[in-house]
XYZ file of C-alpha atoms in Angstrom:
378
model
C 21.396 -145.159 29.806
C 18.863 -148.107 28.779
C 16.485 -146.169 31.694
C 16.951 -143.118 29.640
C 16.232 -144.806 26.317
C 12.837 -145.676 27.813
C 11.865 -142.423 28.507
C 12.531 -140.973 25.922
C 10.948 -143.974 23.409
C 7.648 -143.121 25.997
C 8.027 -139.467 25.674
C 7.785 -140.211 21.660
C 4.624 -142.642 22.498
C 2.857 -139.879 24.537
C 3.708 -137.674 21.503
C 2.491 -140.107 18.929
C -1.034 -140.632 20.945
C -1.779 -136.826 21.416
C -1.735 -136.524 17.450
C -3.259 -139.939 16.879
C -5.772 -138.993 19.140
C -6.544 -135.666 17.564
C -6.324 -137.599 14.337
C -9.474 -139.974 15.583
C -11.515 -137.414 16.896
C -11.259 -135.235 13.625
C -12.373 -138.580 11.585
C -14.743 -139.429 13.863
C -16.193 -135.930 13.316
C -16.574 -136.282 9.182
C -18.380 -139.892 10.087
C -21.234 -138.177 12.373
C -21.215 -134.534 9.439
C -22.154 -137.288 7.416
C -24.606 -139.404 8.816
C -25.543 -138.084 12.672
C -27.887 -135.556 14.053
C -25.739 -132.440 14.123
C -28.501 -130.172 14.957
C -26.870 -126.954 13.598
C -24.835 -124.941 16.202
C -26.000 -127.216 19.022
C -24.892 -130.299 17.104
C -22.759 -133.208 18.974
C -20.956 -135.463 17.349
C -20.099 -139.377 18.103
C -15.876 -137.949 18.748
C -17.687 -135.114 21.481
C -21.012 -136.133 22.807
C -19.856 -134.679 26.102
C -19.457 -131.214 24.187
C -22.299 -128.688 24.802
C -22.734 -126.801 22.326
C -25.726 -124.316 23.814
C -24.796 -120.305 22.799
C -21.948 -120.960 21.266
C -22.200 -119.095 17.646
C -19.590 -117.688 14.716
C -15.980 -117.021 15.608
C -14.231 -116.994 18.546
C -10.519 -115.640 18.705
C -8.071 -115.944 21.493
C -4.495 -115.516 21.837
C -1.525 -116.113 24.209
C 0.452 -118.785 26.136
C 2.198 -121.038 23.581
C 3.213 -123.276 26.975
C -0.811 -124.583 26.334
C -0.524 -124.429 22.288
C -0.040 -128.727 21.735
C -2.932 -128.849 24.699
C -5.290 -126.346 22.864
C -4.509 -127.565 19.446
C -6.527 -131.308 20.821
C -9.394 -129.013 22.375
C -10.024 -127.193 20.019
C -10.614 -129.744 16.945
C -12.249 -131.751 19.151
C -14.517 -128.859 20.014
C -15.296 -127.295 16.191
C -15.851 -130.994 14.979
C -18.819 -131.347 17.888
C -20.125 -127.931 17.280
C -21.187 -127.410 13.537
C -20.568 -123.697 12.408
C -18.201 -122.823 15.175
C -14.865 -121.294 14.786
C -11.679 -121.108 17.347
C -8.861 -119.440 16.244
C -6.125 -119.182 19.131
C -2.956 -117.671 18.283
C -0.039 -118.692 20.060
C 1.996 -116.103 20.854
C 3.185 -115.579 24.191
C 1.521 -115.103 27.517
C 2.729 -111.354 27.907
C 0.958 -110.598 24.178
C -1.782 -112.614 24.722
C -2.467 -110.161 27.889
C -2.455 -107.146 25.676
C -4.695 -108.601 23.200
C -6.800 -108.714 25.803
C -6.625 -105.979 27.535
C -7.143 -104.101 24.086
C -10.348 -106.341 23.466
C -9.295 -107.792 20.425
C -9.758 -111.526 21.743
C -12.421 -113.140 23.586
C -9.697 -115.152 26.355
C -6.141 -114.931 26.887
C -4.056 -117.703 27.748
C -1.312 -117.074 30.269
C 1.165 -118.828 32.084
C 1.639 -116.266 35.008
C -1.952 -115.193 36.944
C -2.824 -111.352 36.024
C -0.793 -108.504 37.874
C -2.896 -105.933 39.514
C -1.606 -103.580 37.148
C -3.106 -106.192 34.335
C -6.691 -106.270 36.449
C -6.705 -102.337 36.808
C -6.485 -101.979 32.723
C -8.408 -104.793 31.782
C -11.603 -103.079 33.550
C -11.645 -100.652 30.642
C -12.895 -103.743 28.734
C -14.817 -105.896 31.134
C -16.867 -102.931 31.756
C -18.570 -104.044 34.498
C -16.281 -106.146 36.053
C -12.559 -107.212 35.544
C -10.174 -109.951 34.032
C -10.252 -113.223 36.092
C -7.716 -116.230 35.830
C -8.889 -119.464 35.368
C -6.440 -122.619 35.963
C -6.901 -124.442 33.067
C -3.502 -126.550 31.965
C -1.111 -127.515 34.101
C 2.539 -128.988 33.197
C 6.103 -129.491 33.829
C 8.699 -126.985 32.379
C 10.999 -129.567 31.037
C 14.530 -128.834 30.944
C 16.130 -130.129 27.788
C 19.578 -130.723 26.619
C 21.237 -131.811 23.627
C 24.982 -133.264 24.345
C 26.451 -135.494 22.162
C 27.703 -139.374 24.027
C 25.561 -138.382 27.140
C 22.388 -139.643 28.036
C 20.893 -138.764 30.982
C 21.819 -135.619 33.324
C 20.896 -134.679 37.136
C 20.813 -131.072 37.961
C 19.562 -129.219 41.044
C 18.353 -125.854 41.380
C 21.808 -124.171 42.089
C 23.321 -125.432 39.200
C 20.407 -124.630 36.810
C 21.058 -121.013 38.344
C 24.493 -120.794 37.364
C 23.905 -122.272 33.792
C 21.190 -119.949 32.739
C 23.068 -117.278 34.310
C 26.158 -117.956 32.658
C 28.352 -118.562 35.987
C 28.797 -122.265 34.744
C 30.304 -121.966 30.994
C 31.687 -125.896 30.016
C 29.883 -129.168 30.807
C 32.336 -130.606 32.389
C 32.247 -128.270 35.270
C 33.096 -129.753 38.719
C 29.264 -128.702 39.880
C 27.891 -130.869 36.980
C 30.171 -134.032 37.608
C 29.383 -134.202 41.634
C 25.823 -134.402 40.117
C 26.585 -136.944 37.945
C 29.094 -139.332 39.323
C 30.344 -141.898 36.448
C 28.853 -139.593 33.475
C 31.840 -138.787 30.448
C 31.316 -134.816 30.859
C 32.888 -133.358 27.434
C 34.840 -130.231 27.714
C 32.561 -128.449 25.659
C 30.583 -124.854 25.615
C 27.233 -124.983 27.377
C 24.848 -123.017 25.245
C 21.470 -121.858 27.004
C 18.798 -120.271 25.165
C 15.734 -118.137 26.887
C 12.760 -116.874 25.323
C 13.151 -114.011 23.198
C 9.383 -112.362 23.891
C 7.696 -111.766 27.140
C 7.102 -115.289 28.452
C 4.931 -116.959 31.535
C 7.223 -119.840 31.071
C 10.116 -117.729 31.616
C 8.235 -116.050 34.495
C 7.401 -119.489 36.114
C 11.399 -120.865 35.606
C 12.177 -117.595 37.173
C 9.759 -118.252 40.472
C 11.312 -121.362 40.564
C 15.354 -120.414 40.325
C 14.348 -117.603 42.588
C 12.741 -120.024 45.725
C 14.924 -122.795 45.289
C 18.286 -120.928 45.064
C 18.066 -117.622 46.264
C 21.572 -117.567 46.839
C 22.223 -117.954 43.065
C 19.365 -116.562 41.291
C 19.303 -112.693 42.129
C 16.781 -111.764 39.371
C 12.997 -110.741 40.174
C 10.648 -113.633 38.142
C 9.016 -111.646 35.256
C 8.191 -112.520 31.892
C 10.747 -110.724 30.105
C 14.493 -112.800 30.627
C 16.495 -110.797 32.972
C 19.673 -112.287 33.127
C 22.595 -111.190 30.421
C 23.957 -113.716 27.918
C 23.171 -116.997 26.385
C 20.629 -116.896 23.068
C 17.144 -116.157 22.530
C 14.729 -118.031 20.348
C 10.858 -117.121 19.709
C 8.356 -119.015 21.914
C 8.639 -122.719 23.298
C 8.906 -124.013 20.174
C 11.721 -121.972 18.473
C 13.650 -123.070 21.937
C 12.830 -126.555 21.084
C 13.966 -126.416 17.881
C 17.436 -124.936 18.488
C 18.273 -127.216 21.399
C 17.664 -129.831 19.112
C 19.852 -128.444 16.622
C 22.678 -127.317 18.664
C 25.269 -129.742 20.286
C 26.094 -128.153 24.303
C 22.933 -126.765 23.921
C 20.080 -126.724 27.137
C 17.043 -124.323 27.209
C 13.228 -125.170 29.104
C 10.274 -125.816 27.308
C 6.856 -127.498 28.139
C 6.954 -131.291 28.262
C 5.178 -131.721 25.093
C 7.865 -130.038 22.865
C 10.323 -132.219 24.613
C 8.026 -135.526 23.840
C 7.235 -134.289 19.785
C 10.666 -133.338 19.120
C 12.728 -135.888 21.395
C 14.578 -134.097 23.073
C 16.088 -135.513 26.651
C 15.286 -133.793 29.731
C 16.879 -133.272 32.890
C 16.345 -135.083 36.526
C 16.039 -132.311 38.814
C 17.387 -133.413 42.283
C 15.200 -131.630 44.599
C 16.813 -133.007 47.477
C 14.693 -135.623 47.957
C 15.743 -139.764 47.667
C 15.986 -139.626 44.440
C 16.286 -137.120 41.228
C 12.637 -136.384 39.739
C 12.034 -136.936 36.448
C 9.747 -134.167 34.109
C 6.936 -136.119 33.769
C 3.082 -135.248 33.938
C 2.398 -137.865 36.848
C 5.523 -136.184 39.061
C 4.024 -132.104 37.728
C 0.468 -133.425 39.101
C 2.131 -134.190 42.559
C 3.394 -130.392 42.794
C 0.525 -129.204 41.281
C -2.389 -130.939 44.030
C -0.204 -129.176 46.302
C -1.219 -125.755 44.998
C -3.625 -123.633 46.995
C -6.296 -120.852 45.685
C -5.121 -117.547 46.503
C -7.124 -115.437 44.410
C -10.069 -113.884 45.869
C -13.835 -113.600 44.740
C -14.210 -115.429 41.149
C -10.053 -115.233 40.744
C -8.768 -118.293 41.013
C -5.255 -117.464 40.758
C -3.254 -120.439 42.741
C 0.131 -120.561 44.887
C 2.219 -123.146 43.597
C 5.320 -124.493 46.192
C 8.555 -124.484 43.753
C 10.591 -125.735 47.012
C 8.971 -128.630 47.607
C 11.081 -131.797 48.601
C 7.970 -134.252 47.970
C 8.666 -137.782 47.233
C 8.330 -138.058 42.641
C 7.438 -134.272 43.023
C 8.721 -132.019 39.992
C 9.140 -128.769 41.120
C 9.698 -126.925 37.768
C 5.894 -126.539 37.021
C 3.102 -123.965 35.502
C -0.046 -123.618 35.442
C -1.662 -121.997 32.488
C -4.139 -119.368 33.104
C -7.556 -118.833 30.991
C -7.973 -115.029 31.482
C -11.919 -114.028 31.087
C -14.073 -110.804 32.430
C -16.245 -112.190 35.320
C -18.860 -109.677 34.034
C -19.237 -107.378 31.081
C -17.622 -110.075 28.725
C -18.532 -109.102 24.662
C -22.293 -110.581 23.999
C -21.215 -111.726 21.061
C -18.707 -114.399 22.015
C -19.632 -115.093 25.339
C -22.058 -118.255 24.684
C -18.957 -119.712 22.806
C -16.183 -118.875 25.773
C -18.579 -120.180 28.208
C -19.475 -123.488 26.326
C -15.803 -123.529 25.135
C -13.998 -122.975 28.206
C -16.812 -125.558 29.843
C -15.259 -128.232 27.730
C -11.965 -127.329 28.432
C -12.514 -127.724 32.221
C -14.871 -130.900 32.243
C -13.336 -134.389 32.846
C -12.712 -135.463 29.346
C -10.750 -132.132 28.570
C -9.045 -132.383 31.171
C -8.257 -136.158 30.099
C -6.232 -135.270 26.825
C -3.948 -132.975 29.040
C -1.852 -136.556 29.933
C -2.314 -137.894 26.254
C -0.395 -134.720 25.304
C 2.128 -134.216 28.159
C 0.174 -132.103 29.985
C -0.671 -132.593 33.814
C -4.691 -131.937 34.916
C -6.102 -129.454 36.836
C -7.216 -130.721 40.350
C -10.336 -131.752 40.461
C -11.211 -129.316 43.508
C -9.939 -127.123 41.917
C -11.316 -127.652 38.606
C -14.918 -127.543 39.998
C -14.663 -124.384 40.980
C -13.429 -123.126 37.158
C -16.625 -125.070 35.813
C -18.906 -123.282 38.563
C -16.732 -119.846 37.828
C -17.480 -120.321 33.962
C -21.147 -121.381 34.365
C -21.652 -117.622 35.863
C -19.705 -115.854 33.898
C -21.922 -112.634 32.089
């Protein structure tokens, strides 16, 4: 229980730095408005030196994944205070209407939490022109799953048992498959109350891929982005689940890390069937994630994550958050700023506030290729 405490005091820490962080970079910004070379629209300031600025012009817009929203919300002041005139706006929605907006050309990138279906690629040449959407690997993460249950502290679950729960085969906390994962804990006999994603979701998707490799045998559903199994409650994006597991005693639901660390909620050990249960943690996401190999082809850099993987500290439950761009025929008008944004994004001191905020990093081999992907993009 004390362990437990200490998580969840350093989840609040890692929650505290992220905004303190973004709160020093935006005052850090006014300081060098005020006195510092800003150069106009290729102006750096003292917060972003390491920002380059070159193209990027007016207003950018972008839409989609809210799994990245805490992560992009850093970037992009960060970003607009080192680059004088410049304006990101990214809406987060979810990764299935992020997509569209895309694929309708109404935004410059899409952010999405599942890599694009060749469905996706076919339509989104109507708008690249001359070539077609790419994915980019840009945030990576643990989907935490969170509880709230009044008198207990801590909670082990494996990848059966998750199965049953969001599927609604396991109704009361106290069930016999809960206890023999948690020998000692005082199990009320209460309602469990899941809640999914009401919208078209990556994270959904990504739960689902998950669910689906580590317990076939319970988990019958395909993995898409819409939530295909009947019962429990839906909530809008990662934040309205947040917010009502927080609210609601018996309740559990899965969310990125960072909404667990801002709004304190506990999360569950996953026992992997490894030595020990895994906590959700960016340090145990990063061990699953080096793991990951490219299988995209050409300048897609789509990647094959292993949700079965029995790693010592690995955490299984993981996404990776996908910038979606055209590899050629992106819109003149806002492609100096998605190149020199998406640039940042990628380089080593973007990639840096991904832990201050929850978030795990892109590997670095993998990472150099987004940077070399971006530099060529037309």
């Amino acid at each position: 229980m004390k362990l437990q405490r200490k998580n969840r005091l350093r989840a609040t820490a890692l929650g505290a730095l992220a905004v303190s962080g973004a709160l020093v970079l935006t005052a850090c910004g006014s300081d060098n408005n005020s006195g510092s070379d800003t150069g106009g629209n290729g102006g750096q300031t003292k917060a972003a030196s390491n920002v380059k600025c070159d193209g990027a012009k007016g207003q950018l817009r972008a839409s989609g994944s809210s799994a990245q929203k805490n992560a992009m919300d850093l970037w992009v002041k960060e970003y607009m205070a080192a680059c004088s005139g410049v304006e990101i706006n990214y809406n987060s929605s979810s990764s299935g209407e992020g997509i569209v907006a895309f694929n309708q050309g109404t935004v410059g990138f899409a952010g999405s939490d599942s890599a694009l279906k060749p469905e996706e690629v076919a339509d989104s040449k109507k708008i690249c022109k001359t070539g077609q959407g790419i994915n980019l690997p840009m945030v990576g993460g643990p989907i935490a799953v969170g509880f709230h249950l009044e008198g207990v502290d801590s909670l082990t679950l494996d990848a059966p048992t998750l199965a049953k729960i969001f599927d609604t085969k396991i109704k009361k906390w106290n069930d016999p498959a809960i206890a023999k994962l948690n020998p000692g804990a005082k199990l009320p006999d209460k309602a469990i109350q899941p809640f999914h994603r009401s919208e078209d979701s990556g994270t959904t998707q990504n739960l689902g891929k998950y669910l689906g490799a580590a317990a076939p045998a319970d988990w019958k559903y395909e993995a898409e982005k819409k939530w295909p199994a009947p019962g429990g409650q839906a909530a809008a994006g990662s934040s309205g689940v947040a917010s009502q597991v927080k609210a609601v005693d018996g309740a559990i639901g899965y969310f990125e890390l960072s909404y667990a660390a801002s709004q304190q909620i506990t999360t569950v050990d996953i026992n992997t069937g490894g030595t020990a249960p895994v906590k959700a943690s960016s340090e145990n996401a990063s061990k699953a994630i080096a793991a990951a190999k490219v299988k995209g082809t050409g300048k897609d850099l789509a990647l094959d994550l292993d949700y079965t993987t029995k790693a010592e500290g690995a955490y299984p439950l993981v996404l990776v958050t996908y910038e979606v761009v055209c590899d050629t025929g992106n819109k003149a008008d806002t492609l100096g700023t998605v190149k020199s944004f998406l640039t940042y994004t990628a380089s080593a001191d973007g990639q840096k506030l991904l832990t201050e905020a929850g978030y795990a990093p892109i590997p670095e081999a993998i990472n150099a290729k987004v940077r070399e992907t971006v530099a060529g993009l037309s």
